PDB file of C-alpha atoms in Angstrom:
ATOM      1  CA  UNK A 270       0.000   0.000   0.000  1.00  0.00           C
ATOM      2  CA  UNK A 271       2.398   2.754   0.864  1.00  0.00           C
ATOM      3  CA  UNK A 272       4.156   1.817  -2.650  1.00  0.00           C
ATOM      4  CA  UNK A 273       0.686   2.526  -4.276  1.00  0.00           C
ATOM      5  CA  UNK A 274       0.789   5.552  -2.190  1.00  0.00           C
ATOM      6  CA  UNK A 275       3.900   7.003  -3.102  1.00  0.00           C
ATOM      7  CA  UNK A 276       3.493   6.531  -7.293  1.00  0.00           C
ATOM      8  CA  UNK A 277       0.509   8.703  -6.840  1.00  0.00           C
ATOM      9  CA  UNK A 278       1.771  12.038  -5.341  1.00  0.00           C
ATOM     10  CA  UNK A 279       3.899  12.559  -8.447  1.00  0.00           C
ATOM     11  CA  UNK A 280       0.737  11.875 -10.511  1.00  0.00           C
ATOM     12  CA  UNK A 281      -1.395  14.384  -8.237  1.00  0.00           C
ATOM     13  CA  UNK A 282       1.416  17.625  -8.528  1.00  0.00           C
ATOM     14  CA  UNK A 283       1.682  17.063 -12.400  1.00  0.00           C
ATOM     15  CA  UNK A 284      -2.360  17.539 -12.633  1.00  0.00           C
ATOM     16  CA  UNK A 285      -2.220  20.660 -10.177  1.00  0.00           C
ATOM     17  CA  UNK A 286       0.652  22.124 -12.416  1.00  0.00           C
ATOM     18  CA  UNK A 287      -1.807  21.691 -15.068  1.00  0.00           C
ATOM     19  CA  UNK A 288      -3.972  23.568 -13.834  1.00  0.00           C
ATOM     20  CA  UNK A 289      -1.991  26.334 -12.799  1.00  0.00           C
ATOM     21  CA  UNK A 290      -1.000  26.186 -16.529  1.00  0.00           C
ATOM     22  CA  UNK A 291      -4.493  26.484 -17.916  1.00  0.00           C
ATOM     23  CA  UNK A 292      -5.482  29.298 -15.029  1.00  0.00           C
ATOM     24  CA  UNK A 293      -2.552  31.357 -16.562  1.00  0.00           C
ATOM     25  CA  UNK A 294      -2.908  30.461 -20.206  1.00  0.00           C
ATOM     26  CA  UNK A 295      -6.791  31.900 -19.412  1.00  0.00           C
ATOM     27  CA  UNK A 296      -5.686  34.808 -18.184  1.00  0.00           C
ATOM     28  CA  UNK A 297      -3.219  36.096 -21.009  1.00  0.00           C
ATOM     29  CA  UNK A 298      -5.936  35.340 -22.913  1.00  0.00           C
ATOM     30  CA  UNK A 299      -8.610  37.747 -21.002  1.00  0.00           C
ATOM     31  CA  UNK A 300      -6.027  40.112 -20.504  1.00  0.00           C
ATOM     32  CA  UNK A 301      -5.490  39.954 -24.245  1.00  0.00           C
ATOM     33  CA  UNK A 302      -8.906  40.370 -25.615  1.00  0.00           C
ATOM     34  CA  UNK A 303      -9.021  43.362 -22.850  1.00  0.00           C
ATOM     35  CA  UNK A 304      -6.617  45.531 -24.750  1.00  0.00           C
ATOM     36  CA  UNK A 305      -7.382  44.135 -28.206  1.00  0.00           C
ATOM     37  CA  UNK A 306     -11.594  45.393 -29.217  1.00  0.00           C
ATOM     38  CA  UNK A 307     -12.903  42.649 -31.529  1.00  0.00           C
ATOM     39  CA  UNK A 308     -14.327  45.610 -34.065  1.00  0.00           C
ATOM     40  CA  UNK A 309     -11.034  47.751 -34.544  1.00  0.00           C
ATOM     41  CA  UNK A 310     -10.690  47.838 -38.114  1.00  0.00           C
ATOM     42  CA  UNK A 311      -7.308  47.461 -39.670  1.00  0.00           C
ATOM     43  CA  UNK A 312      -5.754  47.619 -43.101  1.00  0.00           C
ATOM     44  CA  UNK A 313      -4.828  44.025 -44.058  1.00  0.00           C
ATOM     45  CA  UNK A 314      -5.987  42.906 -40.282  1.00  0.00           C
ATOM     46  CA  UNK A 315      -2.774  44.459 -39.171  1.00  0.00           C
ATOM     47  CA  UNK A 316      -1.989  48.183 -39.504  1.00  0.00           C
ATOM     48  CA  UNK A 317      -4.443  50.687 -37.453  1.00  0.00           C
ATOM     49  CA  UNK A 318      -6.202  53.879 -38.688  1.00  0.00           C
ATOM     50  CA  UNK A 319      -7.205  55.351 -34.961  1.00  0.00           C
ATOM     51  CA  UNK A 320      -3.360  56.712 -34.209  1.00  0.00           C
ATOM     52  CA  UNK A 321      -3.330  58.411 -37.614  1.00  0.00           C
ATOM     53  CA  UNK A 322      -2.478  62.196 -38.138  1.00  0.00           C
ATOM     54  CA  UNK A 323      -3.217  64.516 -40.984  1.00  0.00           C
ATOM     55  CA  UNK A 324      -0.216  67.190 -39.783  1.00  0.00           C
ATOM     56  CA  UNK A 325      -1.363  69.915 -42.407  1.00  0.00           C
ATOM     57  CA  UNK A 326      -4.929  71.193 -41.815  1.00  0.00           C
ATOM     58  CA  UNK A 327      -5.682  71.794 -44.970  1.00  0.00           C
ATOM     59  CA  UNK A 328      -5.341  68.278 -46.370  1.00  0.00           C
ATOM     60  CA  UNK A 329      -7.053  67.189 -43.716  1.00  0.00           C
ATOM     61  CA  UNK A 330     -10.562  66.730 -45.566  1.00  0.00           C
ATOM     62  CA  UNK A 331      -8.558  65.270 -48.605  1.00  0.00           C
ATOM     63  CA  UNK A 332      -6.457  62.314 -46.961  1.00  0.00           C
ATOM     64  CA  UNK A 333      -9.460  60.237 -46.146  1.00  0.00           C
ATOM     65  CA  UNK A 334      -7.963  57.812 -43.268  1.00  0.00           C
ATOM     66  CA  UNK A 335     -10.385  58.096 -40.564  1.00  0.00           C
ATOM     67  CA  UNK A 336     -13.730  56.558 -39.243  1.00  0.00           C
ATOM     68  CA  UNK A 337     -16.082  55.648 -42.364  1.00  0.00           C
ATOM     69  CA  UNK A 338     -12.645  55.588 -44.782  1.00  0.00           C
ATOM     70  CA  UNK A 339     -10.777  53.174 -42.549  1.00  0.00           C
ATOM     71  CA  UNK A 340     -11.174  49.357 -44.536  1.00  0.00           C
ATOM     72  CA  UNK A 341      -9.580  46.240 -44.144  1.00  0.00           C
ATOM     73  CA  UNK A 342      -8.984  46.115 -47.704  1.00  0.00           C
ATOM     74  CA  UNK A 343      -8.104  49.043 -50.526  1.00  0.00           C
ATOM     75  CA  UNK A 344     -10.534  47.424 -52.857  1.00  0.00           C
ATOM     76  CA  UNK A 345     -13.942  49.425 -52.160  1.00  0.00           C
ATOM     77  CA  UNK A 346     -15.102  49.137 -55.788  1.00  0.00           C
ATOM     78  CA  UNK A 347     -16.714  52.575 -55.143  1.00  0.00           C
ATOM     79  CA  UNK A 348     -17.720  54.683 -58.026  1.00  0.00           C
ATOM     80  CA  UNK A 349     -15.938  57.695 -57.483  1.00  0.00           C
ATOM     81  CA  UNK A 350     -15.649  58.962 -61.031  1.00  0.00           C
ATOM     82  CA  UNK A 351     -19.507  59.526 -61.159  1.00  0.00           C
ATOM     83  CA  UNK A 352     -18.902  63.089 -59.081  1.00  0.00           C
ATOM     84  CA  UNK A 353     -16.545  65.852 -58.993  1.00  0.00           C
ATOM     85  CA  UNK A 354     -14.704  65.650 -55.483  1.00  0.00           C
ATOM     86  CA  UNK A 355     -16.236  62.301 -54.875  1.00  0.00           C
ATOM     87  CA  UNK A 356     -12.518  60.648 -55.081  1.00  0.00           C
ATOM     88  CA  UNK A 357     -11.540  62.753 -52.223  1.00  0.00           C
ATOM     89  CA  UNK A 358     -13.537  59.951 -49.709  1.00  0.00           C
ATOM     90  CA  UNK A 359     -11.982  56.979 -51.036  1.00  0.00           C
ATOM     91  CA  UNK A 360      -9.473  55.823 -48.464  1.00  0.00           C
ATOM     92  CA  UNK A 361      -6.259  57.091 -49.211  1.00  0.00           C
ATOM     93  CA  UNK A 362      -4.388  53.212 -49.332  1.00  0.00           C
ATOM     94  CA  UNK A 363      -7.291  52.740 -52.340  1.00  0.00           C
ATOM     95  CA  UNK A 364      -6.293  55.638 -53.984  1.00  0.00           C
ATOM     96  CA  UNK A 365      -2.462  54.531 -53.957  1.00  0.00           C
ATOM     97  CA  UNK A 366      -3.508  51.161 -55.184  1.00  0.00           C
ATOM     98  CA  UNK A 367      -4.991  53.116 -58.184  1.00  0.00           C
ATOM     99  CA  UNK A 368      -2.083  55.041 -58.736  1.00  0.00           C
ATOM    100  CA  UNK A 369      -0.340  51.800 -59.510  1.00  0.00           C
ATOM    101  CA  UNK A 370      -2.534  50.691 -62.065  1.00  0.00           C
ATOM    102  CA  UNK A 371      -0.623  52.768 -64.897  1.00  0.00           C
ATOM    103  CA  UNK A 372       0.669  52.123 -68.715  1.00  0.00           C
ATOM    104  CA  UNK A 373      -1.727  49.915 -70.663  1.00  0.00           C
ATOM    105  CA  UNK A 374      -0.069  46.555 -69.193  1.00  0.00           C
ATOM    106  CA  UNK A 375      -0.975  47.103 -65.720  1.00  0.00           C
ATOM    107  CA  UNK A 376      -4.879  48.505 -65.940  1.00  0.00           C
ATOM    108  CA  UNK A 377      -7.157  46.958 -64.663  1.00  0.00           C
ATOM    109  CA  UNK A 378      -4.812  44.473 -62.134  1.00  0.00           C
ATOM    110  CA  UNK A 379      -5.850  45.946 -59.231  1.00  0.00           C
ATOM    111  CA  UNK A 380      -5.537  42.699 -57.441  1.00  0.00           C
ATOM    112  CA  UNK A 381      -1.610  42.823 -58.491  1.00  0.00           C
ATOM    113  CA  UNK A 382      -1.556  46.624 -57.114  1.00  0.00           C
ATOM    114  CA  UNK A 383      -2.950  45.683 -53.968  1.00  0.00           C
ATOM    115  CA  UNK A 384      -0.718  43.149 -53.111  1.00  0.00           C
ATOM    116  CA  UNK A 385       2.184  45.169 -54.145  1.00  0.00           C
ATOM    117  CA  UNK A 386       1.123  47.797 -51.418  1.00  0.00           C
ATOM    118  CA  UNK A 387       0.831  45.294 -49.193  1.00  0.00           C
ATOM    119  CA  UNK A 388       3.907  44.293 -48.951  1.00  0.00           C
ATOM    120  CA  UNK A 389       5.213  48.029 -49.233  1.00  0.00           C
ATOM    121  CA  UNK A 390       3.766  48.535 -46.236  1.00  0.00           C
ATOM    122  CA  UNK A 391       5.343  45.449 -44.566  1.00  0.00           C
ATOM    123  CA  UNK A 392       8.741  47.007 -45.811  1.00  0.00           C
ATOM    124  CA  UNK A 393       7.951  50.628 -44.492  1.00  0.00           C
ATOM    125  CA  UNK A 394       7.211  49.037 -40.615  1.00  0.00           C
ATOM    126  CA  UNK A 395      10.192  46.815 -40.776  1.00  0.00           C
ATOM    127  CA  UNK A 396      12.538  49.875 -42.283  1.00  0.00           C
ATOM    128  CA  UNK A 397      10.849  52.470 -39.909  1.00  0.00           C
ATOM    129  CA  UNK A 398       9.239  51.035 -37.169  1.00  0.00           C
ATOM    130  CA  UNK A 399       6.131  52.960 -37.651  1.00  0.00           C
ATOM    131  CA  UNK A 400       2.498  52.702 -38.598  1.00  0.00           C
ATOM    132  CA  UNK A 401       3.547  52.452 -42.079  1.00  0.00           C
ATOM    133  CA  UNK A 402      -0.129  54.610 -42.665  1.00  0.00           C
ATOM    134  CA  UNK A 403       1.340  57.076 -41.185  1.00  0.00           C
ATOM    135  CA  UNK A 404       4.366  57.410 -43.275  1.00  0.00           C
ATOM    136  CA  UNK A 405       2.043  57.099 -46.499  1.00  0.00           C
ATOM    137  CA  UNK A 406       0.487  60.138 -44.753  1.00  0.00           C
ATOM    138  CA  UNK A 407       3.322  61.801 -44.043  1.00  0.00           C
ATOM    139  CA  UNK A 408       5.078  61.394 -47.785  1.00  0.00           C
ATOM    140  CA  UNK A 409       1.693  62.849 -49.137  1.00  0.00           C
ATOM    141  CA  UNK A 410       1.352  66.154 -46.927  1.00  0.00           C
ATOM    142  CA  UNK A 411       5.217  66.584 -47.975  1.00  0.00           C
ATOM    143  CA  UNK A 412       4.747  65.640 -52.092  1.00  0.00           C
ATOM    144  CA  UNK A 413       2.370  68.042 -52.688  1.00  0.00           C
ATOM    145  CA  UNK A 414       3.409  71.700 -54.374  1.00  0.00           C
ATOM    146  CA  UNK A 415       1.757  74.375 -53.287  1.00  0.00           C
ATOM    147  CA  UNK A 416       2.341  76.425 -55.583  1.00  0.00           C
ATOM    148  CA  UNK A 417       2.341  75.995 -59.553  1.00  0.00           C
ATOM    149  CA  UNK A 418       2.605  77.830 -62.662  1.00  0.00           C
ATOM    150  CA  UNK A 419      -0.116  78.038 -65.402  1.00  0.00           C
ATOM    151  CA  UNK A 420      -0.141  79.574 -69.069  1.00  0.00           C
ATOM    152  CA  UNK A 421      -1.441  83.272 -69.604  1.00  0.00           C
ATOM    153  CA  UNK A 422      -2.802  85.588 -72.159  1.00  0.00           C
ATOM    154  CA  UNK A 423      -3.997  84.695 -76.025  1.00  0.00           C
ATOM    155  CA  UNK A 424      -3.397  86.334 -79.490  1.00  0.00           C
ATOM    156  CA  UNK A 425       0.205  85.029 -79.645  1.00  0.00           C
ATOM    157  CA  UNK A 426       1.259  86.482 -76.567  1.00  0.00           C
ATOM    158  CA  UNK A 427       1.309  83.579 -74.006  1.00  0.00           C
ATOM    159  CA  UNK A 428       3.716  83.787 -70.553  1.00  0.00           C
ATOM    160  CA  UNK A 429       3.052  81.879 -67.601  1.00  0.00           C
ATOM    161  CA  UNK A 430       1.743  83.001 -64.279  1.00  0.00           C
ATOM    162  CA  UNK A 431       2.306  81.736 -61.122  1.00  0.00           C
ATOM    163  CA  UNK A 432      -0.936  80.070 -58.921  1.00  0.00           C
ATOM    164  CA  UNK A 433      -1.224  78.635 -55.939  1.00  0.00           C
ATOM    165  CA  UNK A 434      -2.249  74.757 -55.770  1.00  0.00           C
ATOM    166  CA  UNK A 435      -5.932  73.551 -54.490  1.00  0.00           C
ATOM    167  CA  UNK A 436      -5.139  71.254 -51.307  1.00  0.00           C
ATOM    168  CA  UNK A 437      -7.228  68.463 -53.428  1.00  0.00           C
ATOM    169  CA  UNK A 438      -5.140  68.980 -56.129  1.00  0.00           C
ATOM    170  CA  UNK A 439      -2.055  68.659 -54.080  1.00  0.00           C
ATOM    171  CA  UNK A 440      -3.226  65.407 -52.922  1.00  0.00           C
ATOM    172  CA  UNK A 441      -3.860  63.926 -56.360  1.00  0.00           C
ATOM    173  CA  UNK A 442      -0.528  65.161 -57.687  1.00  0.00           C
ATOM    174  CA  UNK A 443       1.634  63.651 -54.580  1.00  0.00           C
ATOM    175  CA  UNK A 444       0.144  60.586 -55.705  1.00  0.00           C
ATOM    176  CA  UNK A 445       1.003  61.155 -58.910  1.00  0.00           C
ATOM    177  CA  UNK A 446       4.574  61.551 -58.685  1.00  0.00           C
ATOM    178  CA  UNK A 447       5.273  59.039 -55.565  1.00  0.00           C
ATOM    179  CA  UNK A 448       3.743  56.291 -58.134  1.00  0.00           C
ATOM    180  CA  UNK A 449       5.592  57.562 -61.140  1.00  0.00           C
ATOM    181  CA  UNK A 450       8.972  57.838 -59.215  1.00  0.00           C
ATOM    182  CA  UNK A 451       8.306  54.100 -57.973  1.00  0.00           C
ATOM    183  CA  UNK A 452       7.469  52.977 -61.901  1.00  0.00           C
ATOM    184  CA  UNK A 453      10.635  54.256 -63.147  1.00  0.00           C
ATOM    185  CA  UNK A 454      12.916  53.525 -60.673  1.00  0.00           C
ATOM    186  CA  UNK A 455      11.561  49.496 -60.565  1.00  0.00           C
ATOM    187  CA  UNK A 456      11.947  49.640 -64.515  1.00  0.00           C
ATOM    188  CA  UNK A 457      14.905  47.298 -66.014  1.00  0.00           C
ATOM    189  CA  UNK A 458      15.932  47.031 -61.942  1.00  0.00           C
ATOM    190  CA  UNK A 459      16.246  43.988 -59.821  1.00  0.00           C
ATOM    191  CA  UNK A 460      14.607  45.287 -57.104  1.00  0.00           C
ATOM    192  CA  UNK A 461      10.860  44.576 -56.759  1.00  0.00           C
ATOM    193  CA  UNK A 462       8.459  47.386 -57.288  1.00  0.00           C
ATOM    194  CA  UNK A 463       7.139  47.406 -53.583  1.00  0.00           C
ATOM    195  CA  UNK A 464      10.704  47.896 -52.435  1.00  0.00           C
ATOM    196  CA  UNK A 465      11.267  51.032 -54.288  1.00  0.00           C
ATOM    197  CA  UNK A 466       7.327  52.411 -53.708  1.00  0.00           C
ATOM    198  CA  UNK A 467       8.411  51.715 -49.617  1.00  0.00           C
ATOM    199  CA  UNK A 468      12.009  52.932 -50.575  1.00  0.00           C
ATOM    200  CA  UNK A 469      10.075  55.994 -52.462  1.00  0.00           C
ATOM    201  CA  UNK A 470       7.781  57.068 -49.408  1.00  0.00           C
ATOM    202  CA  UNK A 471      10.394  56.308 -46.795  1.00  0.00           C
ATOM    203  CA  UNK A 472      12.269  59.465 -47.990  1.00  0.00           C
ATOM    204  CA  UNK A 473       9.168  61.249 -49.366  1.00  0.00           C
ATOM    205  CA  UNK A 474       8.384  61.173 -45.487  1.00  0.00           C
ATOM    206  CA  UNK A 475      11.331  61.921 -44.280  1.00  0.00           C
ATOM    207  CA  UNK A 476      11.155  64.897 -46.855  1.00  0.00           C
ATOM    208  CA  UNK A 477      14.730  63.874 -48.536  1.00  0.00           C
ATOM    209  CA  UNK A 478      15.985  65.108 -51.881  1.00  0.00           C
ATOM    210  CA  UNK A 479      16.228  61.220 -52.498  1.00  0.00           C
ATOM    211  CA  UNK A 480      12.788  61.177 -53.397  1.00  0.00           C
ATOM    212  CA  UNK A 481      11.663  61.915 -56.938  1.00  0.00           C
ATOM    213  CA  UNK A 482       8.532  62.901 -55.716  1.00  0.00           C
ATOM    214  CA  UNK A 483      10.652  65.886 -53.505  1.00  0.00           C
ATOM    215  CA  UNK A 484      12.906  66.520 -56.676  1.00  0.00           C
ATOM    216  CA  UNK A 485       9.641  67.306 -58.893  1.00  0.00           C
ATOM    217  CA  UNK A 486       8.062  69.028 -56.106  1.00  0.00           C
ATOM    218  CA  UNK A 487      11.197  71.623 -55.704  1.00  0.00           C
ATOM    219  CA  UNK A 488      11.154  71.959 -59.556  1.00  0.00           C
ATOM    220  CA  UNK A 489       7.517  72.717 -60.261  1.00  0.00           C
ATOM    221  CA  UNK A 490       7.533  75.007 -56.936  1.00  0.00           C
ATOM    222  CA  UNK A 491      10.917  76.586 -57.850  1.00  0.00           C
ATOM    223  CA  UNK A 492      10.073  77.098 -61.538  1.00  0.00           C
ATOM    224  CA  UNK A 493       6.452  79.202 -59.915  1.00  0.00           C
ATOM    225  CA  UNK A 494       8.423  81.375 -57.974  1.00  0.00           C
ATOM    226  CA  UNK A 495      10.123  82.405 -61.013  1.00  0.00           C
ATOM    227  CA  UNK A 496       6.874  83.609 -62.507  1.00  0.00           C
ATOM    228  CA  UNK A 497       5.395  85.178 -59.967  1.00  0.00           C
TER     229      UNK A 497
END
């Protein structure tokens, strides 16, 4: 009997360390769901639109990243071409996607363009260490000109005036150029396309003369101020 005895004490601890186990495993868990709401919606179920900052006021109603614009996936299929302005509440990740979608071989693969942003953005947290939104964000508000130059006057005598840029306009032509810089810079190159589009915003961001979208930026801004 007291050999019976002793063979089950070891048997009793390992099903109270069990326990203990399951009681702690239980409690990660609660604590986890605790900090974690079920509804937060987040672009590819990872990166999160509530920490997200529009930093110049004026683009604020034009970089649609908040509330009703934030999506799990850049593919609304929203018919934004039907209205003047309408474009300017399609979430801004969508509207990068679309950018992408350029010279006759690539229309219509939006399914390509979305994955390539995708993974962009995967590049941008792992380079940065940022919401990689954010950055997008960022590279736009910096992209923009503000200032432009248009053609004046008729009956052969045409010079060129300087105007200042609408703020949706400014948006549309960041895009613009941070998708064209991407384009050429992934053309006849062995790096993938979302490497340079991260590589592209990275410095866009960070506001460096790296970026084509910068270099065009000083140009077209450099060239108004000339014709003021």
């Amino acid at each position: 009997m007291a050999d019976v005895e002793v063979e089950q004490q070891p048997i009793e601890n390992e099903e109270e360390e069990d326990i203990e186990e399951e009681e702690e495993y239980e409690e990660e868990e609660e604590e986890y769901v605790a900090a974690e709401p079920a509804n937060a919606v987040k672009l590819f179920g990872k990166w999160s639109f509530d920490d997200i900052e529009v930093r110049d006021i004026s683009l604020e109603d034009y970089i649609a990243c908040k509330g009703p614009h934030a999506v799990f996936l850049p593919h609304t299929a929203g018919r934004y071409q039907k209205k003047r302005f309408r474009k300017s509440s399609c979430p801004i990740v969508e509207r990068l996607v679309c950018c992408l979608m350029r010279k006759g071989r690539n229309n219509g693969k939006k399914l390509m363009a979305v994955r390539i942003v995708m993974h962009c953005l995967e590049i941008i947290h792992l380079s940065t260490d940022q919401n990689p939104i954010q950055v997008l964000v960022d590279a736009i508000i910096n992209s923009g000109p503000r200032e432009d130059s248009t053609r004046v006057g008729g009956a052969g005598v045409v010079r060129r005036q300087a105007v200042d840029m609408s703020p949706f306009r400014r948006v549309n032509y960041a895009l613009y150029l941070i998708a064209t810089g991407a384009r050429e810079a992934s053309f006849r190159n062995l790096k993938t396309m979302a490497e340079v589009l991260a590589e592209e915003i990275i410095n866009a961001a960070r506001g460096s003369s790296n970026s084509y979208a910068i270099k065009k930026k000083d140009e077209i801004e450099r060239v108004a101020k000339s014709n003021r």
